Amino acid sequence: MAREHSTILGRDEQWARLDDTVHATGRAGALLVLRGPTGSGKTALIEAATKNWLRHDVQVLSLSATVPTPRMFDTLLEAVRRRVDDHRRAPELLETVAAAAQLRQHDAGSSLCNPLPLVHELTRALTQLARGQRTVLVIEDIDHIALESASALASLAHGVRAAGGVVLTTVGGTSWGAHQQLVNLADSVLDLPPLPEDDVTALLARWSGGQAAVDPATTAALHAALGPLFGNPRTLRSTVRALRSEERLVIIDEHLCLRPPEEPIALAADHELLRRVHDCGPSADRIVWTLAVLGELDVNDLPVLAETADVELHACGRVLDRLVRDDVLRETSGRVHLPVPALGTALAREGSRTPRAVHEALARRMLAQNERGGAVDRSTMAHHLVAAGPEAGGRRGVEVLIAEADAAARTAPTRAAERYRAAVARLPGSDRRLPRLLEAMTRLQLFQHRFRELADDLGTVLPALLDAFPPEDGPEGPAPYGSDDAATLADLAICWFLVQLHEGRIAELHHATRLFALVTTRDENTDAMRRFFSALFRGRVREATTTLNTLFGPFSSEQDETRATTALDAVLVLLNAAEGEHEEFRQTLAWWQRRHPKRHAPDTEQLREAGSMLDHTTALELLLGNHHDGQSHHGRSRGYRGVLHHYHTGEWDTALSTARSLEAARPHARSSLAHHLTRVVAAEICAARGHFRRAEEWLARIQHGFACGHLVAWVRCGLRHRRGHTAAAVADGWRDYQRHRDRGSTAGLERLLERLIDYSVRIGDRDGAERMLEELTTFEARHRTSSAREAALIAGGMVRSDPTSLREGIQLARQRGDAPRVAHGCAAAGDLLDEPQPWLHEGYALVKRFGSSYGRGLFSDLMRSRGIALTRSRGPKEPLSSTENRIIDLVSDGHTNRQIAMAVQASEKTVESHLTKLFARTGYRSRVELATARLEGRLPNG
């Protein structure tokens, strides 16, 4: 009978070693040690191997070293006796078993102080069994063996090996103890390392129900939470089970995502690490939790740890040593840290703990030390005050926060913004310092693109500000702020309104409107302000821009022009960059530069491009400066700006993962403009990849009346074409274009027109293509954005068969980094130009990078029609994982995806995902090509 492959994910090497040893010719004995930490899969591997060996006429006997000595050997004796009864063995074997039974009966009721005579008889019995049939003796958990039994067990193992049997023992990661003499006897030690990430992903899909592929952000979150236990199967399984019970694993875009993504992950309540902490006593919980909050601690700061955790100093040192010895904590170069953050989260849940209590204790300690004149790191003290919440620190705390925020404003804007926020939260609305602090906080929040945090602040700050003014229906009292402060608050009201609008906080907009009305005394300003708010909310951006120019032209001129306002002028430029025509934009930019002569002029092309796709984050960065201090913030990697960037660079998997994370983060909140725009880009990626149902689901999430209808129409047009309804795509797309154009919205207009022209050419509608090209050319002349110019050049080259125009448009798109447009231009050039090969090869490489099966089919058809050989990759740049090799083997054997899923114990969607990645990495387009490459040796052997 042919020996079967392993189905233990990620353990193929260890399986092969075990199997080869048991089935080795020559009947040589062997002693193997299978070593791995708790939960690494030792038991699962042995159980699977045992089932396989039993099918191949190998007898397997097992005992566990965790059982006390008498019962441990009784279990083995009973197993041998069953084999004698089943097979009626030779008389010598019967005598040996009888002698062992008599010895055990003689010692009945005793603790078997000397197990060697019994072990001697058992060894004789196992020797006779091994002579007649291949025999494996499994001894599990030898690191738990009692000291008095270690020599007897080593003697047993040695005897079985000498008789030609195979002894397989398992041990944890402990390198000292009574079991070490057995390890020293071993012929080889097989280590079980953490599972590789590909195998972890496959296991996660299986354990989560096999309904969807696992989003990379979910895998990354588990990796960050579990640290060195990320590749530990038992830990992974129990963690996933707990997440499912908490309903934190949800399916978004056919991928398993965490909701909410930023909430920390906890170890399961029955995890081994929690048991180790509890075994050290109640003080251990507090010590580990304190270190979880602090991150790490110098061993010389033990008194600080003891005081914060409320543990006596000497006891704290003893517990800390034990926790390090038990591998709960780790010490490196004199610093102690918690390697598994999920353990800290689990302890916090058990004790209803919050980080604030730790930070408050440390802040209180440092404030007292500072009062006594002691040396204190004021920056660290401010950090603890921020984290301790608004009740901590009192008046002294506020003064520290303001001073440290001012000191960090230029060098560390993220920390400065956090400190201003904390100070503002502690001040009453009547405090005269509030306008300055609010202006500084808002400016830095904008610099860091933290729109959501800024919108959150309004819930506490605005009511306090409004309460400082006299009641609107009561007697008029003195104004709480001077004229300069009132001007600052007017700017802040505008900024806050736009942030609330950006974040979809529609119900809170009236706070900003009311604040503006209170700090400006002219009724006509208030009316105009309401007209501006109404126009902007309804997507009439041009009307809003005109109203804002009219409203604030005189108001701004009354201000001191040397004062750097927070948002008003930046808002004007942003609105004009997004929607204005070129001349209007140029005039407004000139006005902005006069107001800020010391600032470097922003890159106007980049600013216009950001505006054309409503990328407010990039636009604000260009206007206000790139104030990054090396700390992470939400705007760059997790917002619409990040999705758009990854779309343009061709990193579509990352773009979709970011979009899914945003979707998981805000399941019930009213979606912001940026959130809807993210859904548009996600839908376009899915449609371009041929995942039409997923694209429709993304579009269905966009609310009715979305202001940027051109972008939605752009995606829907492409979706209809790719489904084979090109004529309908053009007709519907043209109607959508006219409707949204007449409403005054131009965001994405050139992309829709470019797509309509391409499809009109494909169906032979030259008149329609010429009409649309004229519209696009007029738009480009009025707006003069780089995107519009590229679109007009590429479309003009297609309609008028102009190679020069086509080449120029592709080159400009390549320089700007718009990979999808370059691919589109390459397809047009490959169809039109006399030398199509370089264009088609470049385009094929791009769509392959996108993961677009539809695009690869398009370029393959073009290459065949032009007589050009398809590009081939010689093989993957990185080695294939064990799962990928297994899937290729099964594909080569002709199995279906469902059969493969059953064989590798994964979902069909996971198998499909693996095959898609294999096609992308290897350059092969079909299962037949992949199987042929394996048979011809062009892929690594399975």
PDB file of C-alpha atoms in Angstrom, residues 173-261:
ATOM      1  CA  GLY A 173      10.487  23.773  25.639  1.00  0.00           C
ATOM      2  CA  THR A 174      12.023  23.164  29.081  1.00  0.00           C
ATOM      3  CA  SER A 175      15.735  22.385  28.822  1.00  0.00           C
ATOM      4  CA  TRP A 176      16.287  21.198  32.374  1.00  0.00           C
ATOM      5  CA  GLY A 177      14.765  18.500  34.582  1.00  0.00           C
ATOM      6  CA  ALA A 178      14.635  14.741  35.108  1.00  0.00           C
ATOM      7  CA  HIS A 179      13.652  14.127  31.487  1.00  0.00           C
ATOM      8  CA  GLN A 180      16.995  15.365  30.190  1.00  0.00           C
ATOM      9  CA  GLN A 181      18.591  11.899  30.379  1.00  0.00           C
ATOM     10  CA  LEU A 182      15.961  10.647  27.910  1.00  0.00           C
ATOM     11  CA  VAL A 183      16.677  13.575  25.600  1.00  0.00           C
ATOM     12  CA  ASN A 184      20.379  12.786  25.819  1.00  0.00           C
ATOM     13  CA  LEU A 185      19.682   9.205  24.709  1.00  0.00           C
ATOM     14  CA  ALA A 186      17.757  10.332  21.604  1.00  0.00           C
ATOM     15  CA  ASP A 187      18.960   9.629  18.079  1.00  0.00           C
ATOM     16  CA  SER A 188      17.424  12.891  16.921  1.00  0.00           C
ATOM     17  CA  VAL A 189      15.285  15.763  18.192  1.00  0.00           C
ATOM     18  CA  LEU A 190      12.506  17.113  15.967  1.00  0.00           C
ATOM     19  CA  ASP A 191      11.585  20.689  16.837  1.00  0.00           C
ATOM     20  CA  LEU A 192       8.129  22.087  16.089  1.00  0.00           C
ATOM     21  CA  PRO A 193       8.726  25.737  15.150  1.00  0.00           C
ATOM     22  CA  PRO A 194       5.921  28.291  14.951  1.00  0.00           C
ATOM     23  CA  LEU A 195       3.751  27.778  11.890  1.00  0.00           C
ATOM     24  CA  PRO A 196       4.590  29.943   8.857  1.00  0.00           C
ATOM     25  CA  GLU A 197       2.154  32.742   8.064  1.00  0.00           C
ATOM     26  CA  ASP A 198       0.651  31.035   5.002  1.00  0.00           C
ATOM     27  CA  ASP A 199      -0.278  28.013   7.072  1.00  0.00           C
ATOM     28  CA  VAL A 200      -1.599  30.199   9.883  1.00  0.00           C
ATOM     29  CA  THR A 201      -3.842  31.970   7.364  1.00  0.00           C
ATOM     30  CA  ALA A 202      -5.166  28.627   6.118  1.00  0.00           C
ATOM     31  CA  LEU A 203      -5.846  27.477   9.689  1.00  0.00           C
ATOM     32  CA  LEU A 204      -7.592  30.752  10.539  1.00  0.00           C
ATOM     33  CA  ALA A 205      -9.921  30.328   7.570  1.00  0.00           C
ATOM     34  CA  ARG A 206     -10.693  26.754   8.651  1.00  0.00           C
ATOM     35  CA  TRP A 207     -11.256  27.577  12.328  1.00  0.00           C
ATOM     36  CA  SER A 208     -13.410  30.594  11.538  1.00  0.00           C
ATOM     37  CA  GLY A 209     -15.905  28.424   9.719  1.00  0.00           C
ATOM     38  CA  GLY A 210     -14.309  28.315   6.278  1.00  0.00           C
ATOM     39  CA  GLN A 211     -16.725  30.917   4.946  1.00  0.00           C
ATOM     40  CA  ALA A 212     -14.196  33.420   3.623  1.00  0.00           C
ATOM     41  CA  ALA A 213     -10.544  34.223   3.092  1.00  0.00           C
ATOM     42  CA  VAL A 214      -8.755  35.970   5.962  1.00  0.00           C
ATOM     43  CA  ASP A 215      -8.055  39.672   5.535  1.00  0.00           C
ATOM     44  CA  PRO A 216      -4.342  40.510   5.928  1.00  0.00           C
ATOM     45  CA  ALA A 217      -5.227  43.113   8.564  1.00  0.00           C
ATOM     46  CA  THR A 218      -6.826  40.380  10.682  1.00  0.00           C
ATOM     47  CA  THR A 219      -3.702  38.251  10.438  1.00  0.00           C
ATOM     48  CA  ALA A 220      -1.536  41.275  11.291  1.00  0.00           C
ATOM     49  CA  ALA A 221      -3.687  42.111  14.333  1.00  0.00           C
ATOM     50  CA  LEU A 222      -3.399  38.544  15.632  1.00  0.00           C
ATOM     51  CA  HIS A 223       0.352  38.594  15.037  1.00  0.00           C
ATOM     52  CA  ALA A 224       0.723  41.847  16.983  1.00  0.00           C
ATOM     53  CA  ALA A 225      -1.470  40.603  19.856  1.00  0.00           C
ATOM     54  CA  LEU A 226       0.010  37.115  20.211  1.00  0.00           C
ATOM     55  CA  GLY A 227       3.653  37.948  19.537  1.00  0.00           C
ATOM     56  CA  PRO A 228       5.766  34.756  19.748  1.00  0.00           C
ATOM     57  CA  LEU A 229       2.594  32.655  20.148  1.00  0.00           C
ATOM     58  CA  PHE A 230       1.267  33.694  16.725  1.00  0.00           C
ATOM     59  CA  GLY A 231       2.416  30.421  15.155  1.00  0.00           C
ATOM     60  CA  ASN A 232       1.164  28.290  18.062  1.00  0.00           C
ATOM     61  CA  PRO A 233      -1.850  26.295  16.798  1.00  0.00           C
ATOM     62  CA  ARG A 234      -3.591  25.860  20.147  1.00  0.00           C
ATOM     63  CA  THR A 235      -3.264  29.536  21.026  1.00  0.00           C
ATOM     64  CA  LEU A 236      -4.508  30.550  17.610  1.00  0.00           C
ATOM     65  CA  ARG A 237      -7.472  28.218  17.774  1.00  0.00           C
ATOM     66  CA  SER A 238      -8.583  29.269  21.238  1.00  0.00           C
ATOM     67  CA  THR A 239      -8.160  32.951  20.345  1.00  0.00           C
ATOM     68  CA  VAL A 240     -10.226  32.601  17.182  1.00  0.00           C
ATOM     69  CA  ARG A 241     -12.894  30.685  19.100  1.00  0.00           C
ATOM     70  CA  ALA A 242     -13.075  33.517  21.650  1.00  0.00           C
ATOM     71  CA  LEU A 243     -13.277  36.169  18.918  1.00  0.00           C
ATOM     72  CA  ARG A 244     -16.118  34.284  17.263  1.00  0.00           C
ATOM     73  CA  SER A 245     -18.019  34.015  20.526  1.00  0.00           C
ATOM     74  CA  GLU A 246     -17.621  37.779  20.986  1.00  0.00           C
ATOM     75  CA  GLU A 247     -18.926  38.295  17.409  1.00  0.00           C
ATOM     76  CA  ARG A 248     -15.789  40.215  16.531  1.00  0.00           C
ATOM     77  CA  LEU A 249     -15.071  38.206  13.374  1.00  0.00           C
ATOM     78  CA  VAL A 250     -17.247  39.451  10.534  1.00  0.00           C
ATOM     79  CA  ILE A 251     -17.251  38.907   6.783  1.00  0.00           C
ATOM     80  CA  ILE A 252     -16.716  42.027   4.696  1.00  0.00           C
ATOM     81  CA  ASP A 253     -16.069  41.784   0.963  1.00  0.00           C
ATOM     82  CA  GLU A 254     -15.808  37.991   1.286  1.00  0.00           C
ATOM     83  CA  HIS A 255     -12.951  38.353   3.772  1.00  0.00           C
ATOM     84  CA  LEU A 256     -12.802  37.688   7.490  1.00  0.00           C
ATOM     85  CA  CYS A 257     -12.257  40.978   9.314  1.00  0.00           C
ATOM     86  CA  LEU A 258     -11.956  42.137  12.912  1.00  0.00           C
ATOM     87  CA  ARG A 259     -14.642  44.475  14.214  1.00  0.00           C
ATOM     88  CA  PRO A 260     -13.716  46.882  15.590  1.00  0.00           C
ATOM     89  CA  PRO A 261     -10.188  46.533  14.188  1.00  0.00           C
TER      90      PRO A 261
END
